[in-house]
PDB file of C-alpha atoms in Angstrom:
ATOM      1  CA  UNK A   1      39.670 -48.150  23.307  1.00 45.00           C
ATOM      2  CA  UNK A   2      41.144 -49.412  19.829  1.00 43.00           C
ATOM      3  CA  UNK A   3      37.564 -50.258  18.847  1.00 44.00           C
ATOM      4  CA  UNK A   4      36.623 -46.634  20.030  1.00 42.00           C
ATOM      5  CA  UNK A   5      39.201 -45.027  17.761  1.00 43.00           C
ATOM      6  CA  UNK A   6      38.518 -47.155  15.161  1.00 45.00           C
ATOM      7  CA  UNK A   7      34.765 -45.598  15.116  1.00 42.00           C
ATOM      8  CA  UNK A   8      35.833 -42.552  15.839  1.00 44.00           C
ATOM      9  CA  UNK A   9      37.843 -42.675  12.239  1.00 44.00           C
ATOM     10  CA  UNK A  10      35.059 -44.268  10.322  1.00 45.00           C
ATOM     11  CA  UNK A  11      32.994 -41.900  11.570  1.00 44.00           C
ATOM     12  CA  UNK A  12      35.509 -38.904  10.654  1.00 42.00           C
ATOM     13  CA  UNK A  13      35.727 -40.373   7.121  1.00 39.00           C
ATOM     14  CA  UNK A  14      31.853 -40.461   6.475  1.00 42.00           C
ATOM     15  CA  UNK A  15      31.188 -37.053   7.517  1.00 41.00           C
ATOM     16  CA  UNK A  16      34.330 -36.046   4.652  1.00 36.00           C
ATOM     17  CA  UNK A  17      32.781 -38.175   2.285  1.00 38.00           C
ATOM     18  CA  UNK A  18      29.258 -37.093   2.880  1.00 43.00           C
ATOM     19  CA  UNK A  19      30.686 -33.418   3.009  1.00 41.00           C
ATOM     20  CA  UNK A  20      32.281 -34.108  -0.540  1.00 38.00           C
ATOM     21  CA  UNK A  21      29.051 -35.118  -1.698  1.00 43.00           C
ATOM     22  CA  UNK A  22      27.142 -32.218  -0.388  1.00 46.00           C
ATOM     23  CA  UNK A  23      29.558 -29.948  -1.939  1.00 36.00           C
ATOM     24  CA  UNK A  24      29.428 -31.556  -5.286  1.00 53.00           C
ATOM     25  CA  UNK A  25      25.956 -31.154  -5.165  1.00 60.00           C
ATOM     26  CA  UNK A  26      26.027 -27.619  -4.061  1.00 70.00           C
ATOM     27  CA  UNK A  27      28.704 -26.757  -7.116  1.00 84.00           C
ATOM     28  CA  UNK A  28      26.537 -28.692  -9.808  1.00 96.00           C
ATOM     29  CA  UNK A  29      26.785 -28.298 -12.843  1.00 96.00           C
ATOM     30  CA  UNK A  30      30.605 -29.184 -13.062  1.00 95.00           C
ATOM     31  CA  UNK A  31      30.553 -30.883 -16.656  1.00 97.00           C
ATOM     32  CA  UNK A  32      28.571 -31.067 -20.008  1.00 98.00           C
ATOM     33  CA  UNK A  33      25.229 -31.653 -19.444  1.00 98.00           C
ATOM     34  CA  UNK A  34      23.233 -33.776 -21.994  1.00 98.00           C
ATOM     35  CA  UNK A  35      19.437 -33.421 -23.175  1.00 98.00           C
ATOM     36  CA  UNK A  36      17.800 -36.129 -24.721  1.00 98.00           C
ATOM     37  CA  UNK A  37      14.703 -36.281 -26.525  1.00 97.00           C
ATOM     38  CA  UNK A  38      12.595 -37.892 -28.856  1.00 94.00           C
ATOM     39  CA  UNK A  39      12.229 -34.990 -31.424  1.00 91.00           C
ATOM     40  CA  UNK A  40      13.378 -35.329 -34.708  1.00 86.00           C
ATOM     41  CA  UNK A  41      16.219 -32.843 -36.187  1.00 86.00           C
ATOM     42  CA  UNK A  42      14.348 -30.050 -37.651  1.00 84.00           C
ATOM     43  CA  UNK A  43      11.060 -30.472 -36.311  1.00 85.00           C
ATOM     44  CA  UNK A  44       9.297 -27.518 -34.445  1.00 86.00           C
ATOM     45  CA  UNK A  45       9.774 -29.111 -30.512  1.00 91.00           C
ATOM     46  CA  UNK A  46      13.444 -29.870 -31.882  1.00 93.00           C
ATOM     47  CA  UNK A  47      14.330 -26.147 -32.411  1.00 94.00           C
ATOM     48  CA  UNK A  48      12.471 -24.750 -28.981  1.00 96.00           C
ATOM     49  CA  UNK A  49      14.724 -27.358 -27.290  1.00 97.00           C
ATOM     50  CA  UNK A  50      18.082 -26.222 -29.126  1.00 97.00           C
ATOM     51  CA  UNK A  51      17.321 -22.976 -27.938  1.00 98.00           C
ATOM     52  CA  UNK A  52      16.708 -23.841 -24.451  1.00 98.00           C
ATOM     53  CA  UNK A  53      19.751 -25.754 -24.782  1.00 98.00           C
ATOM     54  CA  UNK A  54      21.861 -22.794 -25.621  1.00 98.00           C
ATOM     55  CA  UNK A  55      20.173 -20.934 -22.985  1.00 98.00           C
ATOM     56  CA  UNK A  56      20.688 -23.186 -20.010  1.00 98.00           C
ATOM     57  CA  UNK A  57      24.448 -23.676 -21.128  1.00 98.00           C
ATOM     58  CA  UNK A  58      24.953 -19.752 -20.227  1.00 98.00           C
ATOM     59  CA  UNK A  59      23.459 -19.828 -17.280  1.00 97.00           C
ATOM     60  CA  UNK A  60      25.035 -23.088 -16.147  1.00 97.00           C
ATOM     61  CA  UNK A  61      28.442 -22.528 -17.936  1.00 96.00           C
ATOM     62  CA  UNK A  62      29.091 -25.614 -19.193  1.00 98.00           C
ATOM     63  CA  UNK A  63      28.242 -27.207 -22.561  1.00 98.00           C
ATOM     64  CA  UNK A  64      24.445 -28.449 -22.956  1.00 98.00           C
ATOM     65  CA  UNK A  65      24.466 -31.566 -26.151  1.00 98.00           C
ATOM     66  CA  UNK A  66      21.081 -32.339 -27.372  1.00 98.00           C
ATOM     67  CA  UNK A  67      20.845 -35.897 -28.752  1.00 97.00           C
ATOM     68  CA  UNK A  68      17.535 -36.666 -30.659  1.00 95.00           C
ATOM     69  CA  UNK A  69      16.644 -40.032 -30.201  1.00 95.00           C
ATOM     70  CA  UNK A  70      13.327 -40.430 -31.930  1.00 90.00           C
ATOM     71  CA  UNK A  71      11.358 -43.575 -32.221  1.00 86.00           C
ATOM     72  CA  UNK A  72       9.036 -46.107 -29.669  1.00 87.00           C
ATOM     73  CA  UNK A  73       6.586 -43.136 -29.583  1.00 88.00           C
ATOM     74  CA  UNK A  74       9.126 -41.485 -27.163  1.00 93.00           C
ATOM     75  CA  UNK A  75      10.110 -44.610 -25.293  1.00 94.00           C
ATOM     76  CA  UNK A  76      13.802 -44.462 -26.925  1.00 95.00           C
ATOM     77  CA  UNK A  77      14.850 -41.587 -25.229  1.00 97.00           C
ATOM     78  CA  UNK A  78      12.879 -41.889 -22.133  1.00 97.00           C
ATOM     79  CA  UNK A  79      14.775 -45.255 -21.683  1.00 97.00           C
ATOM     80  CA  UNK A  80      17.756 -43.588 -22.444  1.00 97.00           C
ATOM     81  CA  UNK A  81      17.527 -41.157 -19.693  1.00 98.00           C
ATOM     82  CA  UNK A  82      15.552 -43.198 -17.076  1.00 97.00           C
ATOM     83  CA  UNK A  83      18.680 -45.821 -17.253  1.00 97.00           C
ATOM     84  CA  UNK A  84      20.896 -42.969 -16.658  1.00 98.00           C
ATOM     85  CA  UNK A  85      23.203 -42.154 -13.740  1.00 97.00           C
ATOM     86  CA  UNK A  86      21.108 -40.193 -11.346  1.00 97.00           C
ATOM     87  CA  UNK A  87      24.048 -37.097 -11.271  1.00 96.00           C
ATOM     88  CA  UNK A  88      21.855 -34.570 -13.090  1.00 97.00           C
ATOM     89  CA  UNK A  89      24.162 -34.714 -16.254  1.00 98.00           C
ATOM     90  CA  UNK A  90      21.377 -36.774 -18.446  1.00 98.00           C
ATOM     91  CA  UNK A  91      18.150 -34.775 -18.944  1.00 98.00           C
ATOM     92  CA  UNK A  92      14.760 -35.961 -20.548  1.00 98.00           C
ATOM     93  CA  UNK A  93      13.029 -33.137 -22.272  1.00 98.00           C
ATOM     94  CA  UNK A  94       9.698 -34.675 -24.237  1.00 97.00           C
ATOM     95  CA  UNK A  95       6.031 -34.492 -24.704  1.00 94.00           C
ATOM     96  CA  UNK A  96       3.409 -35.441 -22.855  1.00 94.00           C
ATOM     97  CA  UNK A  97       3.016 -38.965 -24.749  1.00 93.00           C
ATOM     98  CA  UNK A  98       5.011 -40.367 -22.748  1.00 95.00           C
ATOM     99  CA  UNK A  99       3.820 -40.346 -19.235  1.00 96.00           C
ATOM    100  CA  UNK A 100       0.109 -39.699 -20.018  1.00 94.00           C
ATOM    101  CA  UNK A 101      -0.710 -41.420 -23.276  1.00 93.00           C
ATOM    102  CA  UNK A 102       1.776 -44.357 -23.638  1.00 94.00           C
ATOM    103  CA  UNK A 103       1.006 -46.373 -20.256  1.00 95.00           C
ATOM    104  CA  UNK A 104      -2.516 -46.893 -21.809  1.00 94.00           C
ATOM    105  CA  UNK A 105      -1.341 -48.052 -25.151  1.00 93.00           C
ATOM    106  CA  UNK A 106       2.013 -49.580 -25.092  1.00 93.00           C
ATOM    107  CA  UNK A 107       1.890 -53.380 -22.720  1.00 91.00           C
ATOM    108  CA  UNK A 108       5.731 -53.135 -22.207  1.00 91.00           C
ATOM    109  CA  UNK A 109       7.125 -49.835 -21.944  1.00 94.00           C
ATOM    110  CA  UNK A 110      10.875 -49.856 -21.471  1.00 95.00           C
ATOM    111  CA  UNK A 111      10.565 -47.689 -19.117  1.00 97.00           C
ATOM    112  CA  UNK A 112       8.958 -46.826 -15.501  1.00 97.00           C
ATOM    113  CA  UNK A 113       6.420 -43.473 -16.733  1.00 96.00           C
ATOM    114  CA  UNK A 114       5.597 -43.192 -12.658  1.00 94.00           C
ATOM    115  CA  UNK A 115       8.571 -44.401 -10.536  1.00 96.00           C
ATOM    116  CA  UNK A 116      11.144 -44.164 -13.078  1.00 97.00           C
ATOM    117  CA  UNK A 117      11.981 -40.155 -13.387  1.00 98.00           C
ATOM    118  CA  UNK A 118      11.850 -36.909 -10.800  1.00 98.00           C
ATOM    119  CA  UNK A 119       9.625 -34.845 -12.700  1.00 98.00           C
ATOM    120  CA  UNK A 120      11.008 -31.239 -12.764  1.00 98.00           C
ATOM    121  CA  UNK A 121       8.735 -29.034 -14.851  1.00 98.00           C
ATOM    122  CA  UNK A 122       6.418 -28.708 -17.859  1.00 98.00           C
ATOM    123  CA  UNK A 123       8.133 -26.122 -19.968  1.00 98.00           C
ATOM    124  CA  UNK A 124       5.530 -25.213 -22.907  1.00 96.00           C
ATOM    125  CA  UNK A 125       2.436 -26.100 -24.170  1.00 95.00           C
ATOM    126  CA  UNK A 126       0.121 -25.718 -27.343  1.00 94.00           C
ATOM    127  CA  UNK A 127      -3.140 -26.392 -28.763  1.00 94.00           C
ATOM    128  CA  UNK A 128      -3.793 -29.166 -31.495  1.00 94.00           C
ATOM    129  CA  UNK A 129      -4.977 -27.947 -35.087  1.00 96.00           C
ATOM    130  CA  UNK A 130      -7.195 -29.876 -37.694  1.00 97.00           C
ATOM    131  CA  UNK A 131      -5.806 -29.587 -40.727  1.00 97.00           C
ATOM    132  CA  UNK A 132      -7.457 -31.106 -43.961  1.00 97.00           C
ATOM    133  CA  UNK A 133      -7.217 -31.518 -47.609  1.00 97.00           C
ATOM    134  CA  UNK A 134      -9.512 -28.743 -49.109  1.00 97.00           C
ATOM    135  CA  UNK A 135      -9.703 -30.893 -51.858  1.00 96.00           C
ATOM    136  CA  UNK A 136     -11.424 -34.001 -49.936  1.00 95.00           C
ATOM    137  CA  UNK A 137     -12.614 -32.354 -47.417  1.00 95.00           C
ATOM    138  CA  UNK A 138     -15.499 -29.443 -48.478  1.00 94.00           C
ATOM    139  CA  UNK A 139     -16.582 -28.061 -44.988  1.00 95.00           C
ATOM    140  CA  UNK A 140     -15.399 -24.638 -43.856  1.00 95.00           C
ATOM    141  CA  UNK A 141     -16.026 -25.270 -40.193  1.00 95.00           C
ATOM    142  CA  UNK A 142     -15.613 -28.472 -37.321  1.00 94.00           C
ATOM    143  CA  UNK A 143     -19.401 -27.969 -37.185  1.00 93.00           C
ATOM    144  CA  UNK A 144     -19.895 -28.888 -41.126  1.00 95.00           C
ATOM    145  CA  UNK A 145     -17.276 -31.329 -41.318  1.00 94.00           C
ATOM    146  CA  UNK A 146     -18.436 -33.185 -38.548  1.00 91.00           C
ATOM    147  CA  UNK A 147     -21.803 -33.372 -40.624  1.00 91.00           C
ATOM    148  CA  UNK A 148     -19.709 -34.437 -43.555  1.00 90.00           C
ATOM    149  CA  UNK A 149     -18.447 -37.460 -41.235  1.00 90.00           C
ATOM    150  CA  UNK A 150     -21.714 -38.640 -40.462  1.00 89.00           C
ATOM    151  CA  UNK A 151     -23.083 -38.394 -43.751  1.00 89.00           C
ATOM    152  CA  UNK A 152     -20.500 -40.583 -45.215  1.00 88.00           C
ATOM    153  CA  UNK A 153     -19.200 -42.665 -42.299  1.00 84.00           C
ATOM    154  CA  UNK A 154     -16.013 -44.849 -42.957  1.00 84.00           C
ATOM    155  CA  UNK A 155     -15.326 -42.845 -45.951  1.00 90.00           C
ATOM    156  CA  UNK A 156     -12.792 -40.159 -44.139  1.00 93.00           C
ATOM    157  CA  UNK A 157      -8.799 -41.100 -43.192  1.00 95.00           C
ATOM    158  CA  UNK A 158      -6.842 -39.339 -40.743  1.00 96.00           C
ATOM    159  CA  UNK A 159      -2.931 -39.719 -40.004  1.00 96.00           C
ATOM    160  CA  UNK A 160      -1.129 -39.661 -36.489  1.00 94.00           C
ATOM    161  CA  UNK A 161       2.151 -40.156 -35.478  1.00 87.00           C
ATOM    162  CA  UNK A 162       1.320 -40.878 -31.622  1.00 86.00           C
ATOM    163  CA  UNK A 163      -1.714 -41.427 -29.223  1.00 89.00           C
ATOM    164  CA  UNK A 164      -1.134 -37.424 -28.749  1.00 88.00           C
ATOM    165  CA  UNK A 165      -2.250 -36.694 -32.280  1.00 91.00           C
ATOM    166  CA  UNK A 166      -4.759 -39.570 -32.130  1.00 92.00           C
ATOM    167  CA  UNK A 167      -6.754 -38.713 -29.234  1.00 90.00           C
ATOM    168  CA  UNK A 168      -8.571 -35.634 -30.878  1.00 92.00           C
ATOM    169  CA  UNK A 169      -9.566 -37.547 -33.615  1.00 92.00           C
ATOM    170  CA  UNK A 170     -11.012 -40.148 -31.700  1.00 89.00           C
ATOM    171  CA  UNK A 171     -12.910 -37.397 -29.601  1.00 88.00           C
ATOM    172  CA  UNK A 172     -13.984 -36.561 -32.833  1.00 87.00           C
ATOM    173  CA  UNK A 173     -15.335 -39.750 -33.840  1.00 85.00           C
ATOM    174  CA  UNK A 174     -17.124 -40.535 -30.624  1.00 83.00           C
ATOM    175  CA  UNK A 175     -18.802 -37.426 -30.924  1.00 81.00           C
ATOM    176  CA  UNK A 176     -20.149 -37.866 -34.430  1.00 79.00           C
ATOM    177  CA  UNK A 177     -20.970 -41.407 -33.782  1.00 83.00           C
ATOM    178  CA  UNK A 178     -18.797 -42.744 -36.860  1.00 81.00           C
ATOM    179  CA  UNK A 179     -16.095 -44.547 -37.490  1.00 83.00           C
ATOM    180  CA  UNK A 180     -13.113 -43.017 -39.062  1.00 89.00           C
ATOM    181  CA  UNK A 181      -9.980 -44.593 -40.574  1.00 91.00           C
ATOM    182  CA  UNK A 182      -6.424 -44.027 -39.148  1.00 94.00           C
ATOM    183  CA  UNK A 183      -3.393 -44.819 -40.467  1.00 95.00           C
ATOM    184  CA  UNK A 184      -0.118 -44.969 -37.903  1.00 92.00           C
ATOM    185  CA  UNK A 185       3.101 -42.678 -39.644  1.00 91.00           C
ATOM    186  CA  UNK A 186       6.671 -42.380 -38.066  1.00 81.00           C
ATOM    187  CA  UNK A 187       6.771 -38.679 -37.957  1.00 80.00           C
ATOM    188  CA  UNK A 188       4.842 -35.430 -39.330  1.00 82.00           C
ATOM    189  CA  UNK A 189       7.209 -35.048 -42.112  1.00 81.00           C
ATOM    190  CA  UNK A 190       6.231 -38.732 -43.697  1.00 87.00           C
ATOM    191  CA  UNK A 191       2.577 -37.961 -43.026  1.00 93.00           C
ATOM    192  CA  UNK A 192       2.378 -34.479 -44.564  1.00 94.00           C
ATOM    193  CA  UNK A 193       3.100 -35.521 -47.982  1.00 96.00           C
ATOM    194  CA  UNK A 194       0.277 -37.721 -47.823  1.00 97.00           C
ATOM    195  CA  UNK A 195      -2.185 -35.223 -46.323  1.00 97.00           C
ATOM    196  CA  UNK A 196      -1.303 -32.658 -49.092  1.00 97.00           C
ATOM    197  CA  UNK A 197      -1.914 -35.188 -51.919  1.00 96.00           C
ATOM    198  CA  UNK A 198      -4.883 -36.501 -50.701  1.00 96.00           C
ATOM    199  CA  UNK A 199      -3.662 -40.302 -49.263  1.00 97.00           C
ATOM    200  CA  UNK A 200      -5.806 -39.202 -46.253  1.00 97.00           C
ATOM    201  CA  UNK A 201      -8.125 -36.606 -45.607  1.00 97.00           C
ATOM    202  CA  UNK A 202      -7.357 -35.131 -42.304  1.00 97.00           C
ATOM    203  CA  UNK A 203      -5.020 -34.960 -39.527  1.00 97.00           C
ATOM    204  CA  UNK A 204      -4.173 -32.797 -36.203  1.00 96.00           C
ATOM    205  CA  UNK A 205      -0.940 -31.614 -35.396  1.00 93.00           C
ATOM    206  CA  UNK A 206       0.680 -28.366 -33.865  1.00 91.00           C
ATOM    207  CA  UNK A 207       0.976 -25.060 -35.369  1.00 92.00           C
ATOM    208  CA  UNK A 208       3.939 -25.995 -37.476  1.00 87.00           C
ATOM    209  CA  UNK A 209       1.521 -27.048 -40.372  1.00 92.00           C
ATOM    210  CA  UNK A 210       0.004 -23.587 -40.424  1.00 94.00           C
ATOM    211  CA  UNK A 211       2.488 -22.348 -43.125  1.00 92.00           C
ATOM    212  CA  UNK A 212       0.786 -24.954 -45.682  1.00 96.00           C
ATOM    213  CA  UNK A 213      -2.677 -23.136 -44.692  1.00 96.00           C
ATOM    214  CA  UNK A 214      -1.029 -19.854 -45.498  1.00 92.00           C
ATOM    215  CA  UNK A 215      -0.317 -21.123 -48.959  1.00 95.00           C
ATOM    216  CA  UNK A 216      -4.162 -22.942 -49.730  1.00 95.00           C
ATOM    217  CA  UNK A 217      -2.301 -26.728 -49.612  1.00 96.00           C
ATOM    218  CA  UNK A 218      -4.499 -27.052 -46.325  1.00 97.00           C
ATOM    219  CA  UNK A 219      -7.464 -25.835 -44.427  1.00 97.00           C
ATOM    220  CA  UNK A 220      -7.752 -25.503 -40.673  1.00 97.00           C
ATOM    221  CA  UNK A 221     -10.809 -26.290 -39.495  1.00 97.00           C
ATOM    222  CA  UNK A 222     -10.594 -25.800 -35.408  1.00 96.00           C
ATOM    223  CA  UNK A 223      -8.473 -25.486 -32.537  1.00 96.00           C
ATOM    224  CA  UNK A 224      -8.546 -27.850 -29.703  1.00 94.00           C
ATOM    225  CA  UNK A 225      -7.880 -25.280 -26.953  1.00 91.00           C
ATOM    226  CA  UNK A 226     -10.627 -23.846 -25.145  1.00 89.00           C
ATOM    227  CA  UNK A 227      -9.893 -20.440 -26.396  1.00 92.00           C
ATOM    228  CA  UNK A 228      -8.555 -19.284 -29.650  1.00 93.00           C
ATOM    229  CA  UNK A 229      -4.958 -19.066 -30.506  1.00 93.00           C
ATOM    230  CA  UNK A 230      -3.280 -15.880 -30.659  1.00 92.00           C
ATOM    231  CA  UNK A 231      -1.321 -17.472 -33.569  1.00 92.00           C
ATOM    232  CA  UNK A 232      -4.327 -18.147 -35.551  1.00 94.00           C
ATOM    233  CA  UNK A 233      -7.004 -15.844 -33.859  1.00 95.00           C
ATOM    234  CA  UNK A 234      -9.616 -15.973 -36.713  1.00 95.00           C
ATOM    235  CA  UNK A 235      -9.561 -20.080 -36.375  1.00 97.00           C
ATOM    236  CA  UNK A 236     -12.722 -20.807 -33.813  1.00 96.00           C
ATOM    237  CA  UNK A 237     -12.601 -23.085 -31.268  1.00 96.00           C
ATOM    238  CA  UNK A 238     -14.389 -26.644 -31.100  1.00 94.00           C
ATOM    239  CA  UNK A 239     -16.398 -25.496 -28.523  1.00 93.00           C
ATOM    240  CA  UNK A 240     -17.521 -22.508 -30.463  1.00 95.00           C
ATOM    241  CA  UNK A 241     -18.423 -25.089 -32.914  1.00 93.00           C
ATOM    242  CA  UNK A 242     -20.619 -26.928 -30.447  1.00 91.00           C
ATOM    243  CA  UNK A 243     -18.383 -29.971 -29.954  1.00 90.00           C
ATOM    244  CA  UNK A 244     -16.981 -30.563 -26.534  1.00 87.00           C
ATOM    245  CA  UNK A 245     -14.068 -32.527 -25.068  1.00 86.00           C
ATOM    246  CA  UNK A 246     -11.863 -31.764 -27.275  1.00 89.00           C
ATOM    247  CA  UNK A 247      -9.287 -29.419 -25.169  1.00 86.00           C
ATOM    248  CA  UNK A 248      -6.568 -32.142 -25.814  1.00 88.00           C
ATOM    249  CA  UNK A 249      -3.002 -30.327 -26.374  1.00 90.00           C
ATOM    250  CA  UNK A 250       0.218 -31.159 -25.908  1.00 92.00           C
ATOM    251  CA  UNK A 251       2.967 -30.159 -23.673  1.00 96.00           C
ATOM    252  CA  UNK A 252       6.998 -30.573 -23.155  1.00 97.00           C
ATOM    253  CA  UNK A 253       8.213 -31.073 -19.999  1.00 98.00           C
ATOM    254  CA  UNK A 254      11.539 -31.929 -18.230  1.00 98.00           C
ATOM    255  CA  UNK A 255      12.635 -34.995 -16.082  1.00 98.00           C
ATOM    256  CA  UNK A 256      15.871 -36.207 -14.409  1.00 98.00           C
ATOM    257  CA  UNK A 257      16.663 -40.095 -13.430  1.00 98.00           C
ATOM    258  CA  UNK A 258      15.343 -41.501 -10.366  1.00 98.00           C
ATOM    259  CA  UNK A 259      17.011 -40.784  -7.242  1.00 97.00           C
ATOM    260  CA  UNK A 260      18.924 -37.972  -8.093  1.00 97.00           C
ATOM    261  CA  UNK A 261      19.679 -35.980  -5.176  1.00 96.00           C
ATOM    262  CA  UNK A 262      17.293 -33.394  -4.378  1.00 96.00           C
ATOM    263  CA  UNK A 263      20.018 -30.607  -4.251  1.00 96.00           C
ATOM    264  CA  UNK A 264      20.405 -31.542  -8.070  1.00 97.00           C
ATOM    265  CA  UNK A 265      17.053 -31.601  -8.715  1.00 97.00           C
ATOM    266  CA  UNK A 266      16.176 -28.252  -7.175  1.00 97.00           C
ATOM    267  CA  UNK A 267      19.241 -26.729  -9.149  1.00 97.00           C
ATOM    268  CA  UNK A 268      18.086 -28.111 -12.262  1.00 98.00           C
ATOM    269  CA  UNK A 269      14.851 -26.981 -12.119  1.00 98.00           C
ATOM    270  CA  UNK A 270      16.431 -23.222 -10.969  1.00 97.00           C
ATOM    271  CA  UNK A 271      18.443 -23.386 -14.333  1.00 98.00           C
ATOM    272  CA  UNK A 272      15.331 -24.237 -16.663  1.00 98.00           C
ATOM    273  CA  UNK A 273      13.155 -21.819 -15.384  1.00 97.00           C
ATOM    274  CA  UNK A 274      15.750 -19.061 -16.085  1.00 98.00           C
ATOM    275  CA  UNK A 275      16.916 -20.398 -19.438  1.00 98.00           C
ATOM    276  CA  UNK A 276      13.089 -20.708 -20.146  1.00 98.00           C
ATOM    277  CA  UNK A 277      12.056 -16.997 -19.539  1.00 97.00           C
ATOM    278  CA  UNK A 278      14.993 -15.738 -21.959  1.00 98.00           C
ATOM    279  CA  UNK A 279      13.884 -13.698 -25.243  1.00 97.00           C
ATOM    280  CA  UNK A 280      15.761 -16.242 -27.306  1.00 97.00           C
ATOM    281  CA  UNK A 281      13.630 -19.197 -26.076  1.00 98.00           C
ATOM    282  CA  UNK A 282      10.649 -16.910 -25.797  1.00 96.00           C
ATOM    283  CA  UNK A 283      11.075 -16.596 -29.470  1.00 96.00           C
ATOM    284  CA  UNK A 284      11.574 -20.311 -30.166  1.00 95.00           C
ATOM    285  CA  UNK A 285       8.264 -20.890 -28.589  1.00 94.00           C
ATOM    286  CA  UNK A 286       6.314 -17.829 -30.647  1.00 92.00           C
ATOM    287  CA  UNK A 287       8.034 -19.842 -33.768  1.00 88.00           C
ATOM    288  CA  UNK A 288       6.622 -23.100 -33.100  1.00 88.00           C
ATOM    289  CA  UNK A 289       3.101 -22.018 -31.743  1.00 90.00           C
ATOM    290  CA  UNK A 290       3.454 -22.533 -28.372  1.00 94.00           C
ATOM    291  CA  UNK A 291       3.138 -20.609 -25.013  1.00 92.00           C
ATOM    292  CA  UNK A 292       5.375 -20.831 -21.523  1.00 95.00           C
ATOM    293  CA  UNK A 293       3.903 -23.330 -18.947  1.00 96.00           C
ATOM    294  CA  UNK A 294       6.599 -23.554 -16.058  1.00 97.00           C
ATOM    295  CA  UNK A 295       5.453 -25.280 -12.714  1.00 96.00           C
ATOM    296  CA  UNK A 296       6.930 -25.118  -9.215  1.00 97.00           C
ATOM    297  CA  UNK A 297       9.341 -28.136  -8.191  1.00 97.00           C
ATOM    298  CA  UNK A 298       6.891 -30.989  -7.364  1.00 95.00           C
ATOM    299  CA  UNK A 299       3.595 -29.712  -9.238  1.00 97.00           C
ATOM    300  CA  UNK A 300       4.349 -31.541 -12.466  1.00 97.00           C
ATOM    301  CA  UNK A 301       4.156 -35.196 -10.902  1.00 97.00           C
ATOM    302  CA  UNK A 302       0.396 -34.435  -9.780  1.00 96.00           C
ATOM    303  CA  UNK A 303      -0.356 -32.664 -13.226  1.00 96.00           C
ATOM    304  CA  UNK A 304       0.671 -35.408 -14.997  1.00 96.00           C
ATOM    305  CA  UNK A 305      -0.966 -38.465 -13.097  1.00 96.00           C
ATOM    306  CA  UNK A 306      -4.691 -36.158 -13.977  1.00 95.00           C
ATOM    307  CA  UNK A 307      -3.800 -35.966 -17.184  1.00 93.00           C
ATOM    308  CA  UNK A 308      -2.930 -39.562 -17.575  1.00 95.00           C
ATOM    309  CA  UNK A 309      -6.228 -40.422 -15.967  1.00 94.00           C
ATOM    310  CA  UNK A 310      -8.021 -38.313 -18.152  1.00 89.00           C
ATOM    311  CA  UNK A 311      -6.415 -39.468 -21.524  1.00 91.00           C
ATOM    312  CA  UNK A 312      -7.142 -43.150 -19.824  1.00 92.00           C
ATOM    313  CA  UNK A 313     -10.609 -42.812 -19.985  1.00 89.00           C
ATOM    314  CA  UNK A 314     -10.712 -41.394 -23.676  1.00 86.00           C
ATOM    315  CA  UNK A 315      -8.545 -44.360 -24.782  1.00 90.00           C
ATOM    316  CA  UNK A 316     -11.064 -46.792 -23.132  1.00 89.00           C
ATOM    317  CA  UNK A 317     -14.231 -45.115 -24.571  1.00 84.00           C
ATOM    318  CA  UNK A 318     -12.312 -45.575 -28.198  1.00 82.00           C
ATOM    319  CA  UNK A 319     -11.947 -49.125 -27.535  1.00 85.00           C
ATOM    320  CA  UNK A 320      -7.592 -49.044 -28.382  1.00 87.00           C
ATOM    321  CA  UNK A 321      -6.044 -51.821 -27.102  1.00 88.00           C
ATOM    322  CA  UNK A 322      -2.514 -51.652 -25.717  1.00 88.00           C
ATOM    323  CA  UNK A 323      -0.077 -53.202 -28.334  1.00 85.00           C
TER     324      UNK A 323
END
């Protein structure tokens, strides 16, 4: 009889604890949320993320703090969230490089890109633009530039900050059948002066550098999307220039640590979608030259697996070895 009563009390206590946990999940969030990003302050993705954080704070009715942790090709930020408590209060917003490119080029990742996170949704995406120094690159189109690379193999140099900005240049080299010298930079801010001064000849990056095209300090020869960018409607795509395989862009997505309770995952997904659709965040997207790109819960995992496989094929063809 005593054993039955003891079991009954234990069962009642377990039900109370489970009920408390369910209530906590239902009431999420109850305290400040931390968004960790790999973006440097003042960059286009940083501006977008801070606008999103502000609107997320309004939707969730709790403070939302943005922690910028650049470096390690987004690995520092990813490791921080991947090792955080899975309670929904540590959120990673990162570019696709952390989950599609890094697994192929970094030997010992400090995080698990497949099993270490709950992928919530993509948030925005954008194409890459080919920017060139007008004094060093005389071509006026991507097709002409390809011929220029072929006529002077090994002469031209490009800059990149991660595998995301390196990949289009690798595809271009494969198409031209020539080798171009690449130079790695820590950030776009450190790379831009070298491009404008002619230390390097060209680079691929997002729309944020377009302001230098407007002033004549740079020229742009093509956009990697399959369709022309509404932000630069007069700029032809690579496909229009007869160059295939250049549909390589970037996207931003949100992640929670693995084992985060499903009710919290669902609530965070709903809050992010709500915040992402506000006029303030839409304006931030437009300012950074990106487009809204939201997926239903469960789709990001499949989408990034497909992208990771595609990037792996290009990286292997380029002969890039993990370091």
